Short mmCIF file of C-alpha atoms in Angstrom, two decimals:
data_model
loop_
_atom_site.label_atom_id
_atom_site.label_comp_id
_atom_site.label_asym_id
_atom_site.label_seq_id
_atom_site.Cartn_x
_atom_site.Cartn_y
_atom_site.Cartn_z
CA MET A 64 113.53 121.10 75.63
CA ARG A 65 116.32 118.67 77.19
CA SER A 66 115.33 116.05 74.25
CA ASP A 67 117.01 118.53 71.86
CA THR A 68 120.34 117.79 72.75
CA MET A 69 120.16 114.53 71.31
CA LYS A 70 118.08 115.45 68.25
CA ARG A 71 118.81 118.59 67.05
CA GLY A 72 121.55 119.87 64.81
CA ILE A 73 123.87 118.24 61.91
CA HIS A 74 125.55 116.29 64.67
CA ARG A 75 122.32 114.28 65.27
CA ILE A 76 121.62 112.90 62.02
CA SER A 77 122.13 109.25 63.25
CA THR A 78 119.74 109.89 65.79
CA ARG A 79 116.96 111.47 64.02
CA ALA A 80 117.46 108.29 61.41
CA LEU A 81 117.04 105.86 64.16
CA LEU A 82 113.84 107.79 65.73
CA LYS A 83 112.41 107.80 61.79
CA GLY A 84 113.84 103.99 61.77
CA ALA A 85 111.34 103.31 64.87
CA GLY A 86 108.21 104.86 62.77
CA TYR A 87 108.82 108.62 64.01
CA ARG A 88 107.91 111.29 61.62
CA GLN A 89 110.09 114.58 61.53
CA GLY A 90 106.74 116.37 63.10
CA ASP A 91 106.93 113.65 66.01
CA ILE A 92 110.64 114.33 66.71
CA ASP A 93 110.22 118.10 66.91
CA ARG A 94 107.58 117.54 69.94
CA PRO A 95 108.70 117.35 73.58
CA PHE A 96 109.90 113.33 74.45
CA ILE A 97 107.71 112.18 76.93
CA GLY A 98 108.98 108.38 78.55
CA VAL A 99 105.72 106.36 79.70
CA ILE A 100 107.67 104.29 81.77
CA ASN A 101 105.25 101.04 82.96
CA ALA A 102 105.80 97.78 84.52
CA TYR A 103 103.46 96.20 82.34
CA SER A 104 103.23 92.35 82.75
CA PRO A 105 100.86 89.66 81.84
CA ALA A 106 101.64 87.36 84.72
CA PHE A 107 100.12 88.84 87.70
CA PRO A 108 97.15 90.66 88.22
CA GLY A 109 98.47 93.84 89.78
CA HIS A 110 100.24 94.77 86.26
CA MET A 111 98.24 92.75 83.55
CA GLY A 112 95.84 95.68 82.55
CA MET A 113 98.79 98.18 82.13
CA ASP A 114 99.10 97.78 78.16
CA LYS A 115 95.99 99.42 77.99
CA LEU A 116 96.74 101.97 80.33
CA THR A 117 99.99 102.70 78.51
CA ARG A 118 98.08 102.92 75.36
CA ALA A 119 95.69 105.59 76.85
CA VAL A 120 98.48 107.58 78.33
CA GLU A 121 99.85 107.49 74.76
CA GLU A 122 96.94 108.82 73.32
CA GLY A 123 96.54 111.66 75.79
CA ILE A 124 100.14 112.78 75.08
CA TRP A 125 99.92 112.70 71.42
CA ARG A 126 96.32 114.85 71.50
CA ALA A 127 98.27 116.93 73.69
CA GLY A 128 101.28 117.59 71.29
CA GLY A 129 104.04 115.60 73.19
CA THR A 130 105.84 112.38 71.70
CA PRO A 131 105.33 109.66 73.92
CA LEU A 132 108.73 107.18 74.09
CA ALA A 133 107.36 103.88 76.37
CA CYS A 134 109.63 101.41 77.93
CA THR A 135 109.13 98.87 80.59
CA THR A 136 110.70 98.50 84.27
CA ILE A 137 110.19 95.61 86.40
CA GLY A 138 107.59 94.18 88.72
CA VAL A 139 107.71 91.89 91.62
CA CYS A 140 104.16 90.65 92.77
CA ASP A 141 104.60 90.25 96.57
CA GLY A 142 101.57 87.98 96.59
CA TYR A 143 104.00 85.41 94.63
CA CYS A 144 106.67 85.85 96.84
CA ALA A 145 105.15 85.51 100.21
CA GLY A 146 106.33 82.73 102.60
CA HIS A 147 109.54 81.88 100.81
CA GLU A 148 112.99 82.67 99.68
CA GLY A 149 111.53 84.83 96.60
CA MET A 150 110.48 87.73 98.86
CA ARG A 151 114.01 88.41 99.80
CA TRP A 152 114.22 90.16 96.45
CA SER A 153 110.97 92.32 96.74
CA LEU A 154 112.02 95.40 98.48
CA PRO A 155 115.45 95.18 97.03
CA SER A 156 113.50 95.67 93.81
CA ARG A 157 112.81 99.00 94.68
CA GLU A 158 115.97 100.50 94.12
CA LEU A 159 116.21 98.55 90.70
CA ILE A 160 112.93 100.23 89.55
CA ALA A 161 114.24 103.78 90.60
CA ASP A 162 117.72 103.38 89.06
CA SER A 163 116.47 101.86 85.71
CA ILE A 164 114.18 104.88 85.16
CA GLU A 165 117.03 107.25 86.08
CA THR A 166 118.80 104.98 83.01
CA MET A 167 116.34 105.44 80.87
CA ALA A 168 115.24 109.18 81.41
CA GLN A 169 119.01 110.34 81.34
CA ALA A 170 119.87 108.32 78.32
CA HIS A 171 117.61 109.31 76.03
CA ARG A 172 117.04 112.73 77.45
CA LEU A 173 113.35 112.82 78.10
CA ASP A 174 111.69 115.74 78.70
CA GLY A 175 108.94 114.32 81.33
CA LEU A 176 107.66 111.35 82.27
CA VAL A 177 104.57 109.23 82.95
CA LEU A 178 104.90 106.64 85.54
CA VAL A 179 102.34 103.80 85.21
CA THR A 180 102.85 101.76 88.00
CA GLY A 181 100.94 99.24 90.15
CA CYS A 182 101.95 96.89 92.90
CA ASP A 183 103.90 97.12 96.23
CA LYS A 184 107.57 98.37 95.46
CA ILE A 185 107.10 99.45 91.95
CA THR A 186 104.88 102.85 93.25
CA PRO A 187 107.64 103.84 95.53
CA GLY A 188 110.44 103.24 93.27
CA MET A 189 108.75 105.31 90.29
CA LEU A 190 108.21 108.32 92.77
CA MET A 191 112.20 107.80 93.97
CA ALA A 192 112.93 108.07 90.64
CA ALA A 193 110.93 111.22 89.95
CA ALA A 194 112.33 112.94 92.82
CA ARG A 195 115.76 112.16 91.77
CA LEU A 196 115.45 113.44 88.45
CA ASP A 197 113.11 116.44 89.13
CA LEU A 198 111.28 116.14 85.60
CA PRO A 199 108.20 116.34 84.89
CA ALA A 200 106.40 113.41 86.08
CA ILE A 201 102.87 112.02 86.75
CA VAL A 202 101.87 108.99 88.26
CA VAL A 203 98.84 106.72 86.92
CA ASN A 204 98.18 103.40 89.20
CA SER A 205 96.80 100.34 87.45
CA GLY A 206 93.89 100.76 90.39
CA PRO A 207 92.66 97.92 93.02
CA MET A 208 91.10 94.88 91.62
CA LEU A 209 87.70 93.95 92.73
CA PRO A 210 87.13 91.98 95.79
CA GLY A 211 86.01 88.45 95.60
CA ARG A 212 82.91 86.40 96.45
CA LEU A 213 82.10 82.80 97.55
CA GLY A 214 78.38 82.37 98.72
CA GLU A 215 77.94 85.35 101.14
CA GLU A 216 81.77 85.40 102.09
CA ASP A 217 83.49 88.61 100.52
CA LEU A 218 87.08 87.48 99.69
CA ASP A 219 90.44 89.03 99.44
CA LEU A 220 94.11 88.36 100.06
CA ALA A 221 93.73 88.76 103.59
CA ALA A 222 90.86 86.09 104.12
CA LEU A 223 93.11 84.05 102.14
CA GLY A 224 95.66 84.09 104.79
CA ARG A 225 92.86 83.60 107.58
CA ILE A 226 91.66 80.50 105.63
CA ARG A 227 95.26 79.02 105.47
CA GLY A 228 95.26 79.16 109.24
CA LYS A 229 91.83 77.36 109.76
CA VAL A 230 92.92 74.44 107.08
CA VAL A 231 96.31 74.02 109.31
CA LYS A 232 94.13 74.08 112.79
CA GLY A 233 91.99 71.32 110.89
CA GLU A 234 88.66 73.57 110.98
CA LEU A 235 88.49 74.03 107.20
CA PRO A 236 89.05 70.73 104.98
CA GLU A 237 91.50 71.23 102.49
CA THR A 238 89.04 70.47 99.83
CA ALA A 239 87.30 73.67 99.91
CA LEU A 240 90.33 75.27 98.99
CA PRO A 241 89.95 74.81 94.96
CA ALA A 242 86.53 76.56 95.10
CA ILE A 243 87.82 79.70 96.94
CA GLU A 244 90.97 80.00 94.96
CA GLU A 245 88.52 80.51 91.93
CA GLU A 246 86.78 83.25 93.16
CA ALA A 247 89.26 85.17 95.63
CA CYS A 248 91.21 87.33 92.88
CA PRO A 249 88.40 87.97 90.28
CA GLY A 250 90.07 90.22 87.79
CA CYS A 251 93.19 92.84 86.84
CA GLY A 252 94.30 95.26 89.68
CA SER A 253 96.00 95.54 93.12
CA CYS A 254 94.52 93.10 95.50
CA ALA A 255 91.52 94.67 97.05
CA GLY A 256 92.26 95.81 100.09
CA MET A 257 94.28 98.62 101.61
CA PHE A 258 97.46 96.85 101.23
CA THR A 259 100.69 98.30 100.13
CA ALA A 260 99.80 98.68 96.73
CA ASN A 261 96.85 100.74 97.20
CA SER A 262 98.33 102.45 100.09
CA MET A 263 100.82 104.03 98.16
CA GLY A 264 98.49 104.50 95.10
CA CYS A 265 96.19 106.48 97.33
CA LEU A 266 99.40 108.55 98.96
CA THR A 267 100.54 109.54 95.72
CA GLU A 268 97.26 111.53 95.28
CA ALA A 269 98.21 112.97 98.79
CA LEU A 270 101.52 113.93 97.82
CA GLY A 271 100.05 115.67 94.76
CA MET A 272 101.69 113.54 91.90
CA ALA A 273 98.46 111.96 90.52
CA LEU A 274 95.22 113.31 89.30
CA PRO A 275 92.35 112.41 91.96
CA GLY A 276 90.69 109.15 91.70
CA ASN A 277 94.20 107.72 90.87
CA GLY A 278 94.41 105.74 93.91
CA THR A 279 90.92 104.43 93.97
CA ILE A 280 88.95 103.92 90.70
CA PRO A 281 88.75 100.28 90.05
CA ALA A 282 91.09 98.40 87.35
CA VAL A 283 88.27 97.26 85.70
CA HIS A 284 86.20 100.60 85.13
CA SER A 285 86.51 102.76 82.35
CA GLY A 286 87.65 105.59 84.56
CA ARG A 287 90.92 104.27 84.55
CA LEU A 288 90.99 104.67 80.87
CA ARG A 289 90.02 108.28 81.06
CA LEU A 290 92.40 109.24 83.81
CA ALA A 291 95.49 107.78 81.88
CA LYS A 292 94.45 109.63 78.52
CA ASP A 293 94.16 112.96 81.27
CA SER A 294 97.19 111.99 82.83
CA GLY A 295 99.18 112.03 79.50
CA GLU A 296 97.31 115.39 78.24
CA ARG A 297 98.69 116.71 81.61
CA ILE A 298 102.41 115.73 81.38
CA VAL A 299 102.77 117.52 77.99
CA GLU A 300 101.32 120.91 79.89
CA MET A 301 103.86 119.90 82.76
CA VAL A 302 106.52 120.21 80.45
CA LEU A 303 105.83 123.12 78.88
CA ALA A 304 105.14 124.82 82.29
CA ASP A 305 108.93 123.29 83.81
CA ARG A 306 106.60 121.81 86.60
CA ARG A 307 108.87 119.59 88.24
CA PRO A 308 108.41 116.93 91.39
CA SER A 309 110.71 119.35 93.88
CA GLN A 310 107.77 121.96 93.26
CA ILE A 311 105.16 119.17 94.42
CA MET A 312 106.70 116.74 96.66
CA THR A 313 107.38 119.62 99.28
CA PRO A 314 107.76 119.11 103.09
CA ALA A 315 103.78 120.13 103.37
CA ALA A 316 103.37 117.53 100.74
CA PHE A 317 104.89 114.64 102.69
CA ALA A 318 103.23 115.80 105.64
CA ASN A 319 99.73 115.75 103.99
CA ALA A 320 100.59 112.12 103.19
CA ILE A 321 101.29 110.79 106.69
CA ALA A 322 98.07 112.51 107.56
CA ALA A 323 96.59 110.75 105.28
CA ASP A 324 98.11 107.47 106.04
CA LEU A 325 97.41 107.76 109.40
CA MET A 326 93.36 108.75 108.76
CA ILE A 327 93.09 105.58 106.33
CA GLY A 328 95.36 103.06 108.38
CA CYS A 329 97.77 102.41 105.40
CA SER A 330 100.12 99.68 105.25
CA THR A 331 103.22 99.92 107.63
CA ASN A 332 105.33 99.83 104.34
CA THR A 333 104.92 103.30 103.56
CA THR A 334 107.08 104.61 106.92
CA LEU A 335 109.89 102.64 104.56
CA HIS A 336 108.72 104.09 101.18
CA LEU A 337 107.62 107.95 101.97
CA PRO A 338 111.32 108.38 103.83
CA ALA A 339 113.11 106.76 100.66
CA ILE A 340 111.26 109.18 98.63
CA ALA A 341 111.95 112.08 100.84
CA ARG A 342 115.57 111.55 100.99
CA GLU A 343 115.97 111.58 97.13
CA LEU A 344 114.75 115.50 97.84
CA GLY A 345 117.01 116.10 100.40
CA ILE A 346 113.68 116.26 103.05
CA PRO A 347 114.21 114.78 105.98
CA LEU A 348 111.47 112.43 107.31
CA SER A 349 111.83 109.86 110.30
CA LEU A 350 109.60 107.75 112.36
CA ARG A 351 109.18 110.08 114.64
CA GLU A 352 107.25 112.12 112.74
CA PHE A 353 104.66 109.73 111.78
CA ASP A 354 104.25 108.90 115.55
CA GLU A 355 104.09 112.37 116.62
CA ALA A 356 101.27 113.09 114.09
CA SER A 357 99.97 109.86 114.82
CA ARG A 358 99.01 111.29 118.50
CA ARG A 359 96.83 114.13 117.19
CA ILE A 360 95.26 112.62 113.76
CA PRO A 361 92.55 110.34 114.19
CA ASN A 362 92.04 106.91 111.89
CA LEU A 363 88.74 107.59 110.10
CA CYS A 364 88.44 104.54 107.70
CA HIS A 365 88.84 101.04 108.42
CA LEU A 366 89.31 98.86 104.91
CA SER A 367 90.60 95.44 104.88
CA PRO A 368 92.36 93.91 106.60
CA SER A 369 91.62 96.61 109.26
CA GLY A 370 87.74 95.80 108.43
CA SER A 371 85.61 94.50 106.03
CA ARG A 372 85.23 97.13 103.33
CA TYR A 373 87.40 97.53 100.54
CA LEU A 374 88.65 99.91 98.20
CA THR A 375 86.05 99.67 95.70
CA ASP A 376 83.76 101.03 98.93
CA PHE A 377 86.48 104.22 99.64
CA HIS A 378 85.83 105.06 95.87
CA ARG A 379 82.30 105.20 95.94
CA ALA A 380 82.54 107.31 99.39
CA GLY A 381 84.62 109.71 97.81
CA GLY A 382 88.11 108.24 97.70
CA MET A 383 90.87 110.27 98.71
CA SER A 384 89.42 113.79 97.59
CA ALA A 385 86.79 113.42 100.34
CA LEU A 386 89.32 111.84 103.13
CA LEU A 387 91.75 114.81 102.05
CA ARG A 388 88.86 117.34 102.28
CA ALA A 389 88.10 115.59 106.08
CA GLY A 390 91.64 116.68 106.90
CA MET A 391 91.41 119.97 105.84
CA GLU A 392 88.81 120.55 107.88
CA GLY A 393 90.43 118.80 111.03
CA GLY A 394 93.53 121.04 110.14
CA PHE A 395 95.45 118.05 109.57
CA VAL A 396 96.12 118.54 105.86
CA ASP A 397 97.63 121.75 104.09
CA GLY A 398 95.26 122.68 101.00
CA SER A 399 98.04 125.06 99.95
CA ALA A 400 100.11 122.23 98.65
CA LEU A 401 100.61 122.08 94.87
CA THR A 402 99.61 119.22 92.90
CA VAL A 403 100.26 117.56 89.31
CA THR A 404 96.99 119.92 88.02
CA GLY A 405 98.55 123.36 88.58
CA GLU A 406 96.18 124.04 91.23
CA ALA A 407 96.51 123.73 95.21
CA LEU A 408 95.57 120.50 96.97
CA GLY A 409 92.73 122.67 98.27
CA ASP A 410 91.27 124.06 95.14
CA VAL A 411 91.09 120.36 93.50
CA ILE A 412 89.16 119.03 96.27
CA LYS A 413 87.08 121.72 97.19
CA ASP A 414 83.57 119.81 96.54
CA ALA A 415 84.70 116.85 97.84
CA ARG A 416 82.55 114.99 100.63
CA ALA A 417 82.24 112.07 101.85
CA GLY A 418 79.36 109.63 100.67
CA ASP A 419 79.16 106.75 103.28
CA PRO A 420 79.79 107.73 107.13
CA GLU A 421 80.90 104.00 108.01
CA VAL A 422 83.50 104.02 104.84
CA ILE A 423 85.21 107.50 106.03
CA ARG A 424 83.82 108.34 109.44
CA PRO A 425 83.42 112.08 110.10
CA LEU A 426 85.98 113.51 112.28
CA ASP A 427 83.64 113.54 115.82
CA ARG A 428 83.35 109.58 115.13
CA PRO A 429 86.55 108.18 114.17
CA TYR A 430 87.35 104.35 114.59
CA LEU A 431 89.99 105.36 116.51
CA LYS A 432 91.00 108.90 118.27
CA GLU A 433 94.69 108.37 117.31
CA GLY A 434 95.74 107.31 113.75
CA GLY A 435 96.23 104.32 112.12
CA LEU A 436 99.72 103.32 112.63
CA ALA A 437 102.32 103.73 115.91
CA VAL A 438 105.95 103.74 116.44
CA LEU A 439 106.91 102.48 119.83
CA TYR A 440 110.55 102.56 121.38
CA GLY A 441 112.37 100.87 124.19
CA ASN A 442 115.04 98.70 125.21
CA ILE A 443 114.58 96.10 121.94
CA ALA A 444 113.69 98.83 119.56
CA PRO A 445 115.89 101.66 120.31
CA GLN A 446 115.22 103.29 117.00
CA GLY A 447 111.41 102.34 116.94
CA CYS A 448 109.37 99.86 115.65
CA VAL A 449 105.90 100.18 113.65
CA ILE A 450 102.14 98.55 114.19
CA LYS A 451 99.40 98.99 112.27
CA THR A 452 96.69 100.03 114.92
CA ALA A 453 94.08 100.18 112.81
CA ALA A 454 94.27 96.50 112.30
CA CYS A 455 94.82 95.37 116.06
CA PRO A 456 92.45 93.83 118.25
CA PRO A 457 92.01 96.35 120.85
CA GLU A 458 92.78 93.55 123.42
CA MET A 459 96.11 93.62 122.26
CA PHE A 460 96.86 97.23 122.68
CA THR A 461 98.52 96.42 126.01
CA PHE A 462 100.55 92.75 126.50
CA GLU A 463 102.94 91.23 128.21
CA GLY A 464 104.06 87.54 127.02
CA ILE A 465 106.81 85.25 127.05
CA ALA A 466 109.27 85.32 123.94
CA ARG A 467 109.64 82.54 121.60
CA VAL A 468 112.60 83.45 119.55
CA PHE A 469 113.47 82.54 116.12
CA ASP A 470 116.11 83.17 113.78
CA SER A 471 114.13 82.89 110.56
CA GLU A 472 110.44 82.99 109.24
CA GLU A 473 110.53 79.37 108.29
CA ALA A 474 111.41 78.15 111.72
CA THR A 475 108.51 80.51 113.15
CA ALA A 476 105.96 78.81 110.63
CA ALA A 477 106.87 75.20 111.55
CA ALA A 478 106.36 76.00 115.15
CA LEU A 479 103.02 77.63 114.36
CA ARG A 480 101.91 74.70 112.21
CA GLU A 481 103.04 71.84 114.95
CA GLY A 482 101.16 73.30 117.59
CA GLY A 483 104.82 75.06 119.40
CA ILE A 484 102.91 78.23 119.81
CA GLN A 485 100.66 79.02 122.66
CA LYS A 486 98.11 81.69 124.41
CA GLY A 487 100.47 84.36 125.91
CA ASP A 488 103.53 83.41 123.58
CA LEU A 489 105.22 86.50 122.20
CA ILE A 490 107.21 85.44 119.02
CA VAL A 491 110.34 86.89 117.71
CA VAL A 492 111.60 86.69 114.47
CA ARG A 493 115.02 88.13 113.86
CA TYR A 494 117.74 88.16 111.24
CA GLU A 495 115.19 89.07 108.64
CA GLY A 496 115.93 92.65 108.33
CA PRO A 497 117.29 94.31 104.92
CA LYS A 498 120.80 93.82 105.64
CA GLY A 499 120.35 90.14 107.67
CA GLY A 500 117.74 88.75 106.29
CA PRO A 501 118.88 89.84 103.42
CA GLY A 502 115.96 91.88 102.01
CA MET A 503 113.47 92.17 105.09
CA ARG A 504 110.81 89.83 103.96
CA GLU A 505 107.18 90.45 104.75
CA MET A 506 105.98 88.02 107.82
CA VAL A 507 102.22 87.85 105.89
CA HIS A 508 102.48 84.16 106.21
CA LEU A 509 102.61 84.32 109.40
CA THR A 510 99.99 86.64 110.52
CA GLY A 511 97.72 84.64 108.30
CA LEU A 512 98.52 81.64 110.19
CA LEU A 513 97.94 83.35 113.57
CA LEU A 514 94.62 84.65 112.92
CA GLY A 515 93.48 81.69 110.95
CA MET A 516 93.96 79.51 113.76
CA GLY A 517 92.23 81.94 116.66
CA LEU A 518 95.54 83.60 118.04
CA GLY A 519 95.24 86.72 116.46
CA LYS A 520 94.06 87.98 119.88
CA GLU A 521 96.44 85.91 122.27
CA VAL A 522 99.76 85.91 120.84
CA ALA A 523 101.83 89.20 119.58
CA LEU A 524 104.75 88.99 116.92
CA LEU A 525 107.72 90.90 116.64
CA THR A 526 110.50 91.46 114.06
CA ASP A 527 113.14 93.16 112.42
CA GLY A 528 111.58 91.92 109.10
CA ARG A 529 108.48 93.59 107.88
CA PHE A 530 104.61 93.29 107.24
CA SER A 531 102.41 93.25 104.32
CA GLY A 532 99.66 95.54 104.42
CA VAL A 533 97.31 92.16 104.35
CA SER A 534 98.75 91.45 107.85
CA GLY A 535 96.88 92.27 110.61
CA GLY A 536 97.07 91.39 114.89
CA ALA A 537 99.42 92.69 117.01
CA SER A 538 102.33 92.70 114.50
CA PHE A 539 105.34 94.99 115.34
CA GLY A 540 107.76 95.33 112.35
CA HIS A 541 110.67 97.21 111.18
CA ILE A 542 112.37 96.48 114.90
CA SER A 543 115.15 98.92 114.79
CA PRO A 544 118.36 98.43 114.84
CA GLU A 545 118.08 95.19 113.36
CA ALA A 546 119.94 91.83 114.47
CA ALA A 547 122.20 91.98 111.92
CA LEU A 548 123.77 95.56 112.97
CA GLY A 549 123.73 94.38 116.54
CA GLY A 550 120.20 95.39 117.66
CA PRO A 551 119.16 94.44 121.13
CA ILE A 552 116.42 91.97 119.39
CA ALA A 553 119.73 89.64 118.76
CA LEU A 554 119.96 89.60 122.52
CA VAL A 555 116.30 87.84 123.24
CA LYS A 556 116.15 84.40 124.60
CA THR A 557 112.97 81.97 124.42
CA GLY A 558 111.63 82.38 128.13
CA ASP A 559 112.52 86.09 128.44
CA ARG A 560 109.50 88.41 129.27
CA ILE A 561 108.38 91.21 126.83
CA ARG A 562 105.97 93.95 127.58
CA TYR A 563 104.32 96.95 125.37
CA SER A 564 101.82 99.34 125.34
CA ILE A 565 100.71 100.99 122.48
CA PRO A 566 98.74 103.75 124.01
CA GLU A 567 101.87 104.91 125.82
CA ARG A 568 104.31 104.12 122.97
CA TRP A 569 107.02 101.70 124.67
CA ILE A 570 107.97 98.13 124.72
CA THR A 571 110.21 96.43 127.01
CA LEU A 572 112.45 93.62 127.29
CA ASP A 573 112.27 92.55 131.00
CA VAL A 574 116.28 91.66 131.11
CA ALA A 575 118.70 93.68 133.40
CA GLY A 576 121.00 95.90 131.29
CA GLU A 577 124.01 93.94 133.04
CA GLU A 578 122.49 90.75 131.52
CA LEU A 579 122.04 91.80 128.06
CA GLU A 580 126.09 92.80 128.02
CA ARG A 581 126.54 89.74 129.15
CA ARG A 582 124.69 88.47 125.93
CA ARG A 583 126.24 90.67 123.66
CA ARG A 584 129.61 89.67 124.72
CA GLU A 585 128.85 85.81 124.01
CA LEU A 586 126.59 86.64 121.07
CA VAL A 587 127.50 84.32 117.99
CA PRO A 588 124.99 85.53 115.03
CA PRO A 589 123.82 82.71 112.70
CA LYS A 590 125.71 82.01 109.58
CA ARG A 591 123.39 82.91 106.39
CA GLU A 592 124.58 81.86 103.19
CA ILE A 593 123.66 85.59 100.82
CA PRO A 594 123.17 84.27 96.88
CA LYS A 595 125.64 85.84 94.73
CA GLY A 596 124.73 88.69 92.82
CA TYR A 597 122.28 91.58 93.34
CA LEU A 598 121.23 90.30 96.77
CA ARG A 599 124.95 89.98 97.98
CA ARG A 600 125.48 94.07 96.70
CA TYR A 601 122.26 94.85 98.48
CA ALA A 602 123.41 93.37 101.78
CA ALA A 603 126.24 95.33 101.64
CA LEU A 604 125.06 98.74 100.75
CA VAL A 605 121.46 98.79 102.36
CA GLY A 606 121.27 101.35 105.18
CA PRO A 607 119.20 101.54 108.23
CA VAL A 608 115.42 100.77 108.29
CA ALA A 609 115.31 104.05 110.27
CA HIS A 610 116.23 105.92 107.19
CA GLY A 611 113.77 104.09 104.64
CA ALA A 612 116.17 100.86 104.00
CA VAL A 613 117.93 102.97 101.21
CA LEU A 614 121.29 101.54 99.40
CA GLU A 615 124.08 104.32 100.87
CA GLU A 616 126.11 106.55 98.64
#
């Protein structure tokens, strides 16, 4: 075992003494050391239940003959960060999480890992670490939150964004907000819709890195604790069999994850996270692979914000196993891919069937004939931009509008609140990419305002920043290259005309090439003071969005 290098032999007497000082017995020291890396925090709902999950994982490890060594990593709540400067640290936290897990696993010579995760950047950061270390690893998610309810209305964060817009527009009094706030988030777990956290929890199943149910068992259900115990037992078996992430997260597994992504209609953030995870394994994964798959894989689910169903409904309908089974039947999912169970995916899901044809539609009656994400290219986005088509109104699949250009999220929000955006406008928010922001903020505050103010079917939004899985509407993110790298989005002026067609996958700035060259020669980028510390280092090292916005060596 790898851990023997720090605990066996006469020269390791001090290590054994320290372990015994921590309460471990000699028999415990002789077992495989399993790191239980968790992001427990009582400070926000997505992670407040992880202490119980971690103990359940440890129980499973002890039962199977391993010794758990638990430690924590950081976890940012994107809901707390939305609409202000704090969001700049969210995406960069993914790299810190991966680095911190690598550090602990290498320093303590761990034999295997259980990664107890939850919210947006934590799951991809943990999967990046698992791929980088290539130690036996299994993922346990905190699980989705139940939806809230007030009167006859279901509530989640997507609903709250629309409600905020109604207050700004004067359609709802501010005095109505306290009652809504009391009921919207009824307990622990990742926010109730198919937002980024739950998207990544589900795609972890498709990658084969978690047991069935990982992405969908509600956080409050006892099944979540049973899953944690089973995962603790399974990791010991994986260590003894030397079953590694590189054997599981193969090109076929990533193709399965992309297929699941499109069938569900996950957050556009998956187009950042899956390439970043694949890169750790030396597997090339580009935006074009998402779009090529999207042209042949139908969208079978419309979960919030795309529709009125939630993760609880998806779980009752059969969850990921039923969806992946449908994908196998359609020829979109490779059932031979290995999973952490030790079995091929097809064997794991062979008996799964969708229980509600409106939550997981059959292949011959999809919500969309193409996948729930699309990638558009054109002179404003030579390396592409991404939209969640599953949450875009059909009326906005083709559009042309007059550009209203802003160099920050705050300036855009102010214009919206002051009535400065009109029907037919096409909002351009730039210098919000990973390098130019820095940090590539989510624009969920803006999309919520647009929808709540009744502009979701009349105004489009383009940015070199990104969107939360909560976002809906004609919201195009990840415009690449970003403005700070000299991308053409930096050359757009208010009053320019921009056109796009989602079905035909193009987006065009109607400005002549000679004029764009003249603007480039005269371009003076806005000056933005970057706080000293990690964010400044991140801005210096982060690579392009098209490659997953990872730190460059």
